[in-house]
Amino acid sequence: MGVPLPTLQWYKDAISISRLQNPRYKVLASGGLRIQKLRPEDSGIFQCFASNEGGEIQTHTYLDVTNIAPVFTQRPVDTTVTDGMTAILRCEVSGAPKPAITWKRENHILASGSVRIPRFMLLESGGLQIAPVFIQDAGNYTCYAANTEGSLNASATLTVWNRTSIVHPPEDHVVIKGTTATLHCGATHDPRVSLRYVWKKDNVALTPSSTSRIVVEKDGSLLISQTWSGDIGDYSCEIVSEGGNDSRMARLEVIELPHSPQNLLVSPNSSHSHAVVLSWVRPFDGNSPILYYIVELSENNSPWKVHLSNVGPEMTGVTVSGLTPARTYQFRVCAVNEVGRGQYSAETSRLMLPEEPPSAPPKNIVASGRTNQSIMVQWQPPPETEHNGVLRGYILRYRLAGLPGEYQQRNITSPEVNYCLVTDLIIWTQYEIQVAAYNGAGLGVFSRAVTEYTLQGVPTAPPQNVQTEAVNSTTIQFLWNPPPQQFINGINQGYKLLAWPADAPEAVTVVTIAPDFHGVHHGHITNLKKFTAYFTSVLCFTTPGDGPPSTPQLVWTQEDKPGAVGHLSFTEILDTSLKVSWQEPLEKNGIITGYQISWEVYGRNDSRLTHTLNSTTHEYKIQGLSSLTTYTIDVAAVTAVGTGLVTSSTISSGVPPDLPGAPSNLVISNISPRSATLQFRPGYDGKTSISRWIVEGQVGAIGDEEEWVTLYEEENEPDAQMLEIPNLTPYTHYRFRMKQVNIVGPSPYSPSSRVIQTLQAPPDVAPTSVTVRTASETSLRLRWVPLPDSQYNGNPESVGYRIKYWRSDLQSSAVAQVVSDRLEREFTIEELEEWMEYELQMQAFNAVGAGPWSEVVRGRTRESVPSAAPENVSAEAVSSTQILLTWTSVPEQDQNGLILGYKILFRAKDLDPEPRSHIVRGNHTQSALLAGLRKFVLYELQVLAFTRIGNGVPSTPLILERTKDDAPGPPVRLVFPEVRLTSVRIVWQPPEEPNGIILGYQIAYRLASSSPHTFTTVEVGATVRQFTATDLAPESAYIFRLSAKTRQGWGEPLEATVITTEKRERPAPPRELLVPQAEVTARSLRLQWVPGSDGASPIRYFTMQVRELPRGEWQTYSSSISHEATACVVDRLRPFTSYKLRLKATNDIGDSDFSSETEAVTTLQDVPGEPPGSVSATPHTTSSVLIQWQPPRDESLNGLLQGYRIYYRELEYEAGSGTEAKTLKNPIALHAELTVAQSSFKTVNSSSTSTMCELTHLKKYRRYEVIMTAYNIIGESPASAPVEVFVGEAAPAMAPQNVQVTPLTASQLEVTWDPPPPESQNGNIQGYKIYYWEADSQNETEKMKVLFLPEPVVRLKNLTSHTKYLVSISAFNAAGDGPKSDPQQGRTHQAAPGAPSFLAFSEITSTTLNVSWGEPAAANGILQGYRVVYEPLAPVQGNPTSKTFA
């Protein structure tokens, strides 16, 4: 209180409350001080000052805060630690009493005053310590503080990083020099931290750069390229990161190929003539122990080959054995370690071993009797390794086998001759034969003896003491002794008995008799003609042939009874007499002495009267007969042997004979393929005996309208009731009828028999007109005329053909093929050998068996390309640019024609995209020297043979041969990427033509202004590609020369100038690009230019690109054109193609921009690169062929195509039209360079796309060869592969003429026609094909009938009645079918209609009914009406009734 009212001020610990600015402190209106939410820090001395104008007063008090709620003084904060480390989460709290601290994670107590879990510790400060920390400890942690006054909490996040550690440490590594070494350092780390890799070598940190050969990959791996010995050492990988550090160490070793052995020496082996001794000095092992040595040798300049492949590493010398005398040898040695095979040593000087006689005999001795006095002996030389020198020839010796006689010898003085015909030998005698080779050192070993007979000869003497006599009227007996044994000249195969009529010497009967070595030989010839004069003789035969016949002896067969008289007839028949007439027998069988005539009353032998007449009487009048009496009259001829066969007949006196009646009751039995038995009841005999029975039949087609033909006649069997019908056709339907004949005439025909079918039998004949033609290199086309239906002898479905064929030059078993289609007329035999003659036969067969074989025909397959490669191909490099190839010929069986020469295909491996070829003409040269090759380059080589048809198979495997080394070409792409005032860095690439193994480089440099001989020279290793020259004068021009080295020496240097300055820039592009038209060819052009500014850094090289118009991409042609060049020839271009070109320059700084493109430049035309394709030659007429082809591909035309040329010529073989091909005596191959003198040619202009041409006026029955070329204004393409065609055979060009169709019956039409015009037949017409069908349904009813007979008429049977048919005919010959004729129509006659289709009744009453019916299904004509016939089933009023209405 006070006046005026005093002001109050509060102080805490002598500090004004207003200055504390504590929001919890508030001075009340009453003057009091309120403190909200006390805290321990609120404890202290509080003072109150009151003052006014009258003065001031103060009072104080002490505030002691004892119970206060907890308060954070340091809250937990988010913390990050590494896996395995210690984590501390802070949590500091104040309060009274002192708050209790509890740490929780997800409601789990981790630490408190009373809880303790391993790894989790509550610190004095209230914080939480986790030691060690695991990954799974990451998460949210909450600190709880509480006392009696309250509680509070705060949370923080603990982040745990994965520890950084090396999981794939580097490992000790061994690498090959020059390769890339990779040392891995794979680490695991938390993706939220970054790593830093530090690599050290021998504790010195590596500092790789982007251009260094040492690179640290993103994954920490250390890559060291082009390793060398300086890279050997201990490498450590250290990883530094926030997630921890780690390090590991490994050892790197660099190994290389061992060096070549030195001082290789060779000396003869004194104890063995076939061995030498090698010695050498052990080489550097390439930092890897030597595993073994390899010894190679070259024999007679042949390619090197391994002789000893595993000489121990401890050895420095070895004995080389197994060498061949009289050959020269060179040796070389190389060492092999873990890396591989090192360089070979220098080869030794050439050493020749002394010559020795051949140590082995000739091999494969084959002896074969050539004639009856000669033996052909053939052999092969001894193995080449056994020659022991140069063969000079052979000695052949021979003697009689099994006898101790002396050898006779033949000297074959040429080693190239491996056969000998030993002549003047004894017929059919066994010899033993041996052969030995000799050289300059003497005669070698004789072969094992082979034995062989001379061939048999024919007997030279006839049988002895030949006696012949007739045993009876048909048999002659022979008796004889054999020829003397020494004149048989072989194995007696038997005897031939010969007999021939004196008046027909060509009709010789031959009977072969097997030899009988006991006593007198005898034999008979039977079935001779009776009472005939025969000459007889006997001969002896051996396998080669017949000996001479004995002297002919004339022998008559004995007389015999004569045959029956002919043509017995009766005339002047009266009551008591008649005249009998006859003719003399056809088979007299002797001298007719007379005739005997007898007669008797029929059936009464006691009334027989006989009268004998002389031989000239041929009629007799019999008198004294009883009237109206039947007599039997017999007439027979008589010889000295007796009375012959009787001809008999009956006749009634006084009653003239009538025509006989028809036989009846025909029964067929005993049916076989070719016969049947006909039983019958004879008809009325006409009052005289039946003299003849005639059997007719319908054959094949049976029906009332079919024709009957006479099948058989039987005479002089008047009482016959059964006949055997012979000569039937197997598997054929027959229906028989017969009639009987007496002296008056024939009877009517009997009723027809039932229809039978004869049994099947094998075909009787072979297919005819069998011809064979060449189809291709491996096939022949066989043609024939099929069997007609009448000759099938069996079920047509089972009829086919069997073809067998075999090589003419081999006695091998035949191969058979079956053709199942009976109508087939040709067959192509595939998979034959090329250029080979074959013999062929064919037969027909059916279900029962096969018929006879046809005559043998011969054909030769076409010449082809060789199917095998030349053998024994070898190659040897003779210089750095030459390789010598040698080979032997293609095996004869694989030549497939005449070898015209050989082609060597060669390609620089991995360098040339396509192989080149070298041609060796002729078959006698079997070596070639390839020149102009690239130096020290590995070449792939193959040899093939070619015929006129084309190239054969290249030899395999590929021969690999490397040309010898030489001094290298200059290094390329020399640049100076870093130029300083006092230093330059030079970078280069190896020579494009290394010409060997680069051993190192030499860098020489000097001031351009200094003496030309004051070069500073530095040599570096073969793997070095850069060099830094230091201590140079600034702003000065220097000349650098860079050269490479092989073992042949230093190569040509590459020179460049550089100025030590730092003021350089990229060059300007070249300008004024020009291609002079005069420098343009079909496949190249010449580009010239003016260089642009060099940017104060000399141009090092130019890069040229070429683009083919219109849509081609830019392609780099060359990137190493000399910096001095201002022009360049661009080759390997395509003819008649437009191109654009551009150029850029390169200096040490980099590339210029590309120059402006040139104008479009078009290369000139060239000859077409390909011939026409798919060339074919087809016979068109008998004197022309049609040539067809496909144009060459557009990209091969090389210009504007003007046309084609066809070259054709007549081949010398197969010049005849017969079935045998002529043997090719001297074939002349057609070369690609055809001239007018060699063959006619015809040109086809092709303004449009001509693809065919007809060659006319060719010779018939000749084989022609045709090839084609395409040509443009420049010239002709290569020739196509030859095609062959046989001229003279072509299908008929026109159809048959004047086709007419005539109806015969309701089921038959007759078709007639004229053959095609002769000029269009193109050969012999073999038959016709008749196509016929119902006019309104061709597809369903068309049939075809083949007629193999040339008659132009055929009957079409089994047709539908009253139906219109259309008929078309084509002719065919051996070459094929001709065109069909226009269809002609014809209609069969009407026939009786079929029954109405149905019958129905209606409106039936007691006396009437209505009848209705349907039209017949088969009207068979025009219906005229219907006939209704009806009758009661039972008689009406006792009388049967039948009525008909029409």
mmCIF file of C-alpha atoms in Angstrom, residues 560-792:
data_model
loop_
_atom_site.group_PDB
_atom_site.id
_atom_site.type_symbol
_atom_site.label_atom_id
_atom_site.label_comp_id
_atom_site.label_asym_id
_atom_site.label_seq_id
_atom_site.Cartn_x
_atom_site.Cartn_y
_atom_site.Cartn_z
ATOM 1 C CA ASP A 560 8.436 -147.308 -142.191
ATOM 2 C CA LYS A 561 4.790 -147.787 -142.815
ATOM 3 C CA PRO A 562 3.289 -144.832 -144.653
ATOM 4 C CA GLY A 563 0.813 -142.388 -143.281
ATOM 5 C CA ALA A 564 -2.854 -142.152 -144.169
ATOM 6 C CA VAL A 565 -3.961 -141.345 -147.678
ATOM 7 C CA GLY A 566 -5.548 -137.978 -148.165
ATOM 8 C CA HIS A 567 -8.884 -136.678 -149.375
ATOM 9 C CA LEU A 568 -10.911 -139.922 -149.489
ATOM 10 C CA SER A 569 -14.123 -139.305 -151.496
ATOM 11 C CA PHE A 570 -16.929 -141.218 -153.260
ATOM 12 C CA THR A 571 -18.521 -140.507 -156.639
ATOM 13 C CA GLU A 572 -20.730 -142.318 -159.150
ATOM 14 C CA ILE A 573 -22.730 -143.974 -156.349
ATOM 15 C CA LEU A 574 -25.078 -146.559 -157.932
ATOM 16 C CA ASP A 575 -27.011 -149.518 -156.602
ATOM 17 C CA THR A 576 -24.170 -151.997 -157.238
ATOM 18 C CA SER A 577 -21.097 -149.822 -157.703
ATOM 19 C CA LEU A 578 -19.308 -146.640 -156.684
ATOM 20 C CA LYS A 579 -15.988 -144.941 -157.354
ATOM 21 C CA VAL A 580 -13.478 -144.334 -154.562
ATOM 22 C CA SER A 581 -10.785 -141.586 -154.985
ATOM 23 C CA TRP A 582 -7.792 -140.594 -152.804
ATOM 24 C CA GLN A 583 -4.413 -138.861 -152.855
ATOM 25 C CA GLU A 584 -1.020 -140.240 -151.893
ATOM 26 C CA PRO A 585 -0.017 -139.856 -148.220
ATOM 27 C CA LEU A 586 1.747 -136.726 -147.053
ATOM 28 C CA GLU A 587 4.070 -138.916 -145.001
ATOM 29 C CA LYS A 588 5.290 -141.598 -147.372
ATOM 30 C CA ASN A 589 7.950 -142.877 -144.917
ATOM 31 C CA GLY A 590 9.435 -144.935 -147.707
ATOM 32 C CA ILE A 591 8.828 -145.889 -151.315
ATOM 33 C CA ILE A 592 5.115 -146.325 -151.983
ATOM 34 C CA THR A 593 4.791 -149.742 -153.655
ATOM 35 C CA GLY A 594 1.030 -149.651 -154.012
ATOM 36 C CA TYR A 595 -2.347 -149.198 -152.326
ATOM 37 C CA GLN A 596 -4.665 -151.640 -150.620
ATOM 38 C CA ILE A 597 -8.433 -151.074 -150.821
ATOM 39 C CA SER A 598 -10.894 -153.159 -148.763
ATOM 40 C CA TRP A 599 -14.628 -153.120 -148.347
ATOM 41 C CA GLU A 600 -17.182 -155.055 -146.372
ATOM 42 C CA VAL A 601 -20.769 -154.890 -145.410
ATOM 43 C CA TYR A 602 -20.937 -152.696 -142.378
ATOM 44 C CA GLY A 603 -20.472 -154.842 -139.262
ATOM 45 C CA ARG A 604 -19.749 -158.103 -141.205
ATOM 46 C CA ASN A 605 -16.035 -158.878 -141.271
ATOM 47 C CA ASP A 606 -16.643 -162.104 -143.173
ATOM 48 C CA SER A 607 -17.739 -160.128 -146.197
ATOM 49 C CA ARG A 608 -14.440 -158.178 -146.477
ATOM 50 C CA LEU A 609 -12.864 -158.035 -149.906
ATOM 51 C CA THR A 610 -9.362 -156.646 -150.485
ATOM 52 C CA HIS A 611 -7.741 -155.501 -153.672
ATOM 53 C CA THR A 612 -4.133 -154.342 -154.181
ATOM 54 C CA LEU A 613 -3.345 -151.579 -156.636
ATOM 55 C CA ASN A 614 -0.102 -150.223 -157.990
ATOM 56 C CA SER A 615 1.489 -147.062 -156.709
ATOM 57 C CA THR A 616 0.239 -144.892 -159.530
ATOM 58 C CA THR A 617 -3.434 -145.694 -159.040
ATOM 59 C CA HIS A 618 -5.412 -143.188 -156.975
ATOM 60 C CA GLU A 619 -9.001 -144.261 -157.719
ATOM 61 C CA TYR A 620 -10.892 -147.517 -157.966
ATOM 62 C CA LYS A 621 -14.429 -148.474 -158.965
ATOM 63 C CA ILE A 622 -15.973 -151.061 -156.671
ATOM 64 C CA GLN A 623 -18.562 -153.238 -158.360
ATOM 65 C CA GLY A 624 -20.781 -156.113 -157.350
ATOM 66 C CA LEU A 625 -22.297 -154.348 -154.419
ATOM 67 C CA SER A 626 -25.707 -155.093 -153.009
ATOM 68 C CA SER A 627 -28.175 -152.324 -153.410
ATOM 69 C CA LEU A 628 -29.263 -150.305 -150.423
ATOM 70 C CA THR A 629 -26.528 -151.803 -148.293
ATOM 71 C CA THR A 630 -24.105 -149.936 -146.041
ATOM 72 C CA TYR A 631 -20.458 -150.663 -146.659
ATOM 73 C CA THR A 632 -17.272 -149.815 -144.832
ATOM 74 C CA ILE A 633 -14.500 -148.886 -147.263
ATOM 75 C CA ASP A 634 -10.784 -148.731 -146.196
ATOM 76 C CA VAL A 635 -7.863 -147.364 -148.226
ATOM 77 C CA ALA A 636 -4.164 -147.600 -147.178
ATOM 78 C CA ALA A 637 -0.796 -147.031 -148.826
ATOM 79 C CA VAL A 638 1.850 -149.772 -148.841
ATOM 80 C CA THR A 639 5.651 -149.697 -148.599
ATOM 81 C CA ALA A 640 8.192 -152.468 -148.315
ATOM 82 C CA VAL A 641 7.679 -152.371 -144.544
ATOM 83 C CA GLY A 642 3.977 -152.890 -144.698
ATOM 84 C CA THR A 643 0.565 -151.339 -144.946
ATOM 85 C CA GLY A 644 0.188 -147.873 -143.565
ATOM 86 C CA LEU A 645 -2.565 -146.138 -141.656
ATOM 87 C CA VAL A 646 -6.071 -146.941 -142.966
ATOM 88 C CA THR A 647 -8.437 -144.206 -144.039
ATOM 89 C CA SER A 648 -11.970 -145.480 -143.529
ATOM 90 C CA SER A 649 -15.474 -144.356 -144.392
ATOM 91 C CA THR A 650 -19.005 -145.829 -144.642
ATOM 92 C CA ILE A 651 -21.363 -145.438 -147.572
ATOM 93 C CA SER A 652 -24.687 -146.967 -148.619
ATOM 94 C CA SER A 653 -24.913 -148.292 -152.076
ATOM 95 C CA GLY A 654 -27.630 -146.939 -154.215
ATOM 96 C CA VAL A 655 -28.499 -144.309 -151.573
ATOM 97 C CA PRO A 656 -26.699 -141.057 -152.063
ATOM 98 C CA PRO A 657 -25.460 -139.676 -148.704
ATOM 99 C CA ASP A 658 -27.137 -136.721 -147.017
ATOM 100 C CA LEU A 659 -25.802 -133.857 -144.971
ATOM 101 C CA PRO A 660 -25.203 -135.021 -141.430
ATOM 102 C CA GLY A 661 -27.202 -133.838 -138.412
ATOM 103 C CA ALA A 662 -25.877 -131.597 -135.650
ATOM 104 C CA PRO A 663 -24.096 -133.081 -132.606
ATOM 105 C CA SER A 664 -25.752 -132.478 -129.236
ATOM 106 C CA ASN A 665 -25.276 -132.770 -125.468
ATOM 107 C CA LEU A 666 -21.903 -130.974 -125.336
ATOM 108 C CA VAL A 667 -20.130 -131.543 -121.992
ATOM 109 C CA ILE A 668 -16.773 -129.900 -121.062
ATOM 110 C CA SER A 669 -14.332 -131.580 -118.669
ATOM 111 C CA ASN A 670 -10.601 -131.851 -117.880
ATOM 112 C CA ILE A 671 -10.093 -128.101 -118.207
ATOM 113 C CA SER A 672 -6.392 -127.096 -118.149
ATOM 114 C CA PRO A 673 -4.572 -123.866 -119.156
ATOM 115 C CA ARG A 674 -4.286 -124.894 -122.814
ATOM 116 C CA SER A 675 -6.793 -127.678 -123.441
ATOM 117 C CA ALA A 676 -10.195 -129.090 -122.532
ATOM 118 C CA THR A 677 -12.083 -132.324 -123.220
ATOM 119 C CA LEU A 678 -15.313 -132.036 -125.220
ATOM 120 C CA GLN A 679 -17.800 -134.921 -124.945
ATOM 121 C CA PHE A 680 -20.860 -135.017 -127.206
ATOM 122 C CA ARG A 681 -23.555 -137.134 -128.792
ATOM 123 C CA PRO A 682 -22.938 -137.434 -132.571
ATOM 124 C CA GLY A 683 -25.747 -136.352 -134.839
ATOM 125 C CA TYR A 684 -27.250 -138.180 -137.837
ATOM 126 C CA ASP A 685 -24.355 -139.342 -140.071
ATOM 127 C CA GLY A 686 -26.103 -138.664 -143.411
ATOM 128 C CA LYS A 687 -25.930 -142.361 -144.365
ATOM 129 C CA THR A 688 -22.141 -142.218 -144.609
ATOM 130 C CA SER A 689 -19.302 -142.084 -142.175
ATOM 131 C CA ILE A 690 -18.275 -138.835 -140.545
ATOM 132 C CA SER A 691 -14.933 -137.802 -141.991
ATOM 133 C CA ARG A 692 -14.271 -134.717 -139.885
ATOM 134 C CA TRP A 693 -15.335 -133.034 -136.647
ATOM 135 C CA ILE A 694 -15.107 -129.237 -136.443
ATOM 136 C CA VAL A 695 -15.119 -127.424 -133.105
ATOM 137 C CA GLU A 696 -15.739 -123.669 -133.009
ATOM 138 C CA GLY A 697 -15.698 -121.353 -130.063
ATOM 139 C CA GLN A 698 -16.324 -117.878 -128.808
ATOM 140 C CA VAL A 699 -13.058 -116.641 -127.285
ATOM 141 C CA GLY A 700 -12.931 -114.065 -124.529
ATOM 142 C CA ALA A 701 -16.130 -112.227 -125.339
ATOM 143 C CA ILE A 702 -19.197 -114.459 -124.950
ATOM 144 C CA GLY A 703 -22.600 -113.520 -126.272
ATOM 145 C CA ASP A 704 -25.092 -113.980 -128.995
ATOM 146 C CA GLU A 705 -23.534 -111.175 -130.963
ATOM 147 C CA GLU A 706 -19.940 -112.352 -130.654
ATOM 148 C CA GLU A 707 -18.164 -114.098 -133.485
ATOM 149 C CA TRP A 708 -17.253 -117.791 -133.568
ATOM 150 C CA VAL A 709 -13.837 -119.024 -134.670
ATOM 151 C CA THR A 710 -12.649 -122.504 -135.578
ATOM 152 C CA LEU A 711 -10.610 -123.978 -132.748
ATOM 153 C CA TYR A 712 -10.004 -127.594 -133.733
ATOM 154 C CA GLU A 713 -10.665 -130.178 -136.461
ATOM 155 C CA GLU A 714 -10.403 -133.969 -136.112
ATOM 156 C CA GLU A 715 -10.319 -136.264 -139.166
ATOM 157 C CA ASN A 716 -10.714 -140.030 -139.704
ATOM 158 C CA GLU A 717 -12.465 -140.597 -136.405
ATOM 159 C CA PRO A 718 -16.022 -141.377 -137.599
ATOM 160 C CA ASP A 719 -17.142 -142.887 -134.323
ATOM 161 C CA ALA A 720 -15.689 -140.214 -132.041
ATOM 162 C CA GLN A 721 -17.764 -139.138 -129.042
ATOM 163 C CA MET A 722 -15.030 -137.177 -127.248
ATOM 164 C CA LEU A 723 -12.436 -134.715 -128.507
ATOM 165 C CA GLU A 724 -9.374 -133.166 -126.808
ATOM 166 C CA ILE A 725 -9.325 -129.472 -127.823
ATOM 167 C CA PRO A 726 -5.689 -128.254 -127.831
ATOM 168 C CA ASN A 727 -4.013 -124.873 -128.242
ATOM 169 C CA LEU A 728 -6.387 -122.935 -126.041
ATOM 170 C CA THR A 729 -5.306 -119.667 -124.473
ATOM 171 C CA PRO A 730 -4.841 -119.754 -120.690
ATOM 172 C CA TYR A 731 -7.209 -117.840 -118.411
ATOM 173 C CA THR A 732 -9.675 -117.195 -121.213
ATOM 174 C CA HIS A 733 -13.428 -117.662 -121.370
ATOM 175 C CA TYR A 734 -14.672 -120.107 -124.029
ATOM 176 C CA ARG A 735 -18.020 -121.296 -125.254
ATOM 177 C CA PHE A 736 -17.981 -124.177 -127.751
ATOM 178 C CA ARG A 737 -20.169 -125.489 -130.542
ATOM 179 C CA MET A 738 -19.399 -128.121 -133.109
ATOM 180 C CA LYS A 739 -20.493 -129.658 -136.369
ATOM 181 C CA GLN A 740 -19.732 -132.919 -138.131
ATOM 182 C CA VAL A 741 -18.742 -133.355 -141.774
ATOM 183 C CA ASN A 742 -19.235 -136.292 -144.148
ATOM 184 C CA ILE A 743 -18.472 -136.562 -147.807
ATOM 185 C CA VAL A 744 -21.541 -134.489 -148.595
ATOM 186 C CA GLY A 745 -20.733 -131.536 -146.360
ATOM 187 C CA PRO A 746 -21.058 -130.110 -142.852
ATOM 188 C CA SER A 747 -23.938 -130.507 -140.476
ATOM 189 C CA PRO A 748 -25.674 -127.604 -138.685
ATOM 190 C CA TYR A 749 -24.016 -126.380 -135.510
ATOM 191 C CA SER A 750 -24.712 -128.031 -132.230
ATOM 192 C CA PRO A 751 -26.233 -126.065 -129.353
ATOM 193 C CA SER A 752 -23.610 -124.012 -127.493
ATOM 194 C CA SER A 753 -21.825 -125.486 -124.513
ATOM 195 C CA ARG A 754 -21.598 -123.854 -121.113
ATOM 196 C CA VAL A 755 -19.029 -121.073 -120.678
ATOM 197 C CA ILE A 756 -15.729 -122.200 -119.211
ATOM 198 C CA GLN A 757 -12.516 -120.445 -118.299
ATOM 199 C CA THR A 758 -9.153 -122.102 -118.890
ATOM 200 C CA LEU A 759 -6.692 -122.154 -116.022
ATOM 201 C CA GLN A 760 -3.850 -119.655 -115.670
ATOM 202 C CA ALA A 761 -0.351 -120.282 -117.024
ATOM 203 C CA PRO A 762 2.833 -118.231 -117.107
ATOM 204 C CA PRO A 763 3.119 -115.805 -120.045
ATOM 205 C CA ASP A 764 4.479 -117.416 -123.191
ATOM 206 C CA VAL A 765 6.377 -114.446 -124.541
ATOM 207 C CA ALA A 766 8.561 -111.631 -123.313
ATOM 208 C CA PRO A 767 7.758 -107.974 -123.868
ATOM 209 C CA THR A 768 8.835 -106.890 -127.339
ATOM 210 C CA SER A 769 10.724 -103.915 -128.747
ATOM 211 C CA VAL A 770 12.804 -103.580 -125.592
ATOM 212 C CA THR A 771 15.086 -100.545 -125.869
ATOM 213 C CA VAL A 772 17.236 -98.716 -123.375
ATOM 214 C CA ARG A 773 18.242 -95.075 -123.406
ATOM 215 C CA THR A 774 20.390 -92.950 -121.158
ATOM 216 C CA ALA A 775 18.242 -90.999 -118.718
ATOM 217 C CA SER A 776 20.865 -89.341 -116.520
ATOM 218 C CA GLU A 777 24.237 -89.881 -114.957
ATOM 219 C CA THR A 778 22.808 -92.536 -112.656
ATOM 220 C CA SER A 779 19.756 -93.837 -114.477
ATOM 221 C CA LEU A 780 18.657 -95.620 -117.627
ATOM 222 C CA ARG A 781 15.197 -95.512 -119.214
ATOM 223 C CA LEU A 782 13.876 -98.860 -120.412
ATOM 224 C CA ARG A 783 11.006 -98.990 -122.902
ATOM 225 C CA TRP A 784 9.015 -101.896 -124.262
ATOM 226 C CA VAL A 785 5.739 -102.872 -125.881
ATOM 227 C CA PRO A 786 3.513 -104.413 -123.189
ATOM 228 C CA LEU A 787 1.862 -107.792 -123.658
ATOM 229 C CA PRO A 788 -1.545 -107.740 -125.359
ATOM 230 C CA ASP A 789 -4.466 -108.906 -123.248
ATOM 231 C CA SER A 790 -4.521 -112.192 -125.145
ATOM 232 C CA GLN A 791 -1.016 -113.038 -123.955
ATOM 233 C CA TYR A 792 -1.526 -112.417 -120.234
#
